[in-house]
XYZ file of C-alpha atoms in Angstrom:
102
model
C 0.000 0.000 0.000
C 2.927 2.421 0.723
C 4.472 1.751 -3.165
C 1.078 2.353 -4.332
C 0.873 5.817 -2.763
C 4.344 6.469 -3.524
C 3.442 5.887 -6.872
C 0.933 8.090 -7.146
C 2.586 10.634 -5.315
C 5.378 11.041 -8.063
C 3.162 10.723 -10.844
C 0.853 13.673 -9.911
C 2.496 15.752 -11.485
C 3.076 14.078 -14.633
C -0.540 13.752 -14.913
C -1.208 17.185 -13.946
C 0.865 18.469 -16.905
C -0.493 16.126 -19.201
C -4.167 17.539 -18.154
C -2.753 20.929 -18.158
C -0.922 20.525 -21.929
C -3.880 18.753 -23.229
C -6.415 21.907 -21.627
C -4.094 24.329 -23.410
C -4.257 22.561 -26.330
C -7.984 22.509 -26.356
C -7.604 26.422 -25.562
C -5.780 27.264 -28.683
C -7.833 25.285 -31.121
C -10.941 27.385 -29.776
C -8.917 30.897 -30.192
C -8.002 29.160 -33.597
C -11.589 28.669 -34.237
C -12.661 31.582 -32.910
C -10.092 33.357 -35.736
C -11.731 31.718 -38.373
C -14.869 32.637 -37.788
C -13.705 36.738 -37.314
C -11.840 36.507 -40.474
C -15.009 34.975 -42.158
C -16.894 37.450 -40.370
C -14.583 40.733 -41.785
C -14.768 38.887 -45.163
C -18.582 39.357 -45.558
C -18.677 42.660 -43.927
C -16.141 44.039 -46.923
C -18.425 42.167 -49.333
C -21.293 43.689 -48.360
C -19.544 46.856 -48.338
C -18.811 46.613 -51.736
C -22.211 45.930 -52.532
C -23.326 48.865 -50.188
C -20.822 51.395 -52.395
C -22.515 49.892 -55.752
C -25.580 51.065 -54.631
C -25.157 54.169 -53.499
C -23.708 54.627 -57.079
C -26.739 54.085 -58.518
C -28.769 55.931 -56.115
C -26.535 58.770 -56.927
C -27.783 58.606 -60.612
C -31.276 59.400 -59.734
C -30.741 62.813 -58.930
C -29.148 63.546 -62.207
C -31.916 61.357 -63.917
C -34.696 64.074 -62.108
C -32.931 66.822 -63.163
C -32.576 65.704 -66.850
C -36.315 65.125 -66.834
C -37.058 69.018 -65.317
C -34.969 70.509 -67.842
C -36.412 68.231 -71.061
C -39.729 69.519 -69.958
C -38.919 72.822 -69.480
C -37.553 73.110 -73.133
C -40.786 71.184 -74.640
C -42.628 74.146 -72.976
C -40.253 76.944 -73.924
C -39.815 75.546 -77.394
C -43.137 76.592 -78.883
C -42.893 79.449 -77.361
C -39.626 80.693 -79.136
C -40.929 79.738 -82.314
C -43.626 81.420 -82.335
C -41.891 84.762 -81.071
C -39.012 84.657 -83.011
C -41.438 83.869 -85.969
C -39.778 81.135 -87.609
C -42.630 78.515 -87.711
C -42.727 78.841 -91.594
C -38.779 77.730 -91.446
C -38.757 73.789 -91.022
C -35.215 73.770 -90.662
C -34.505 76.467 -88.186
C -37.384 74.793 -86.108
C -35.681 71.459 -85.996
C -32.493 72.699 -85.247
C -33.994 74.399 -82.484
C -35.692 71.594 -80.954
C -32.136 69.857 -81.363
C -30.334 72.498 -79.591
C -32.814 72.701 -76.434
């Protein structure tokens, strides 16, 4: 019986540093893990970042689209008017290059 304790008195610590290696181990697999999934993590946050900025660019469009639109009307209107004014609805050509320039 006093062998046996002996025994297990100098192998504590051989299997307390086996328990302690194999907890570390376990430890950095999970921070190794846990890396993985941040770096997957930062990899769809850029994506959708990108996707984000490729919207905004065509949001940004719009503006320019309304504006386009307010200023093609505008002429239509104005158009008419000039012609008749200036008095050039007998000239076919003047009138078309008038509509071509507004």
């Amino acid at each position: 019986l006093l062998l046996n304790i002996q025994t297990i008195i100098n192998n504590s610590p051989t299997v307390s540093a086996s328990i302690g290696i194999g907890a570390e181990f376990i430890g950095k697999v999970a921070v190794a893990d846990g890396k993985e999934v941040a770096a997957a993590a930062i990899q769809c946050a850029a994506e959708a970042e990108g996707l984000l900025a490729n919207a905004e660019r065509v949001k940004a469009v719009t503006p320019l689209c309304v504006g386009v639109g307010a200023t093609s009307a505008s002429f239509a209107l104005l158009v008419p008017v000039l012609i008749e004014a200036l008095g050039i609805g007998s000239n076919a050509q003047l009138c078309t290059e008038l509509y071509l320039l507004c």
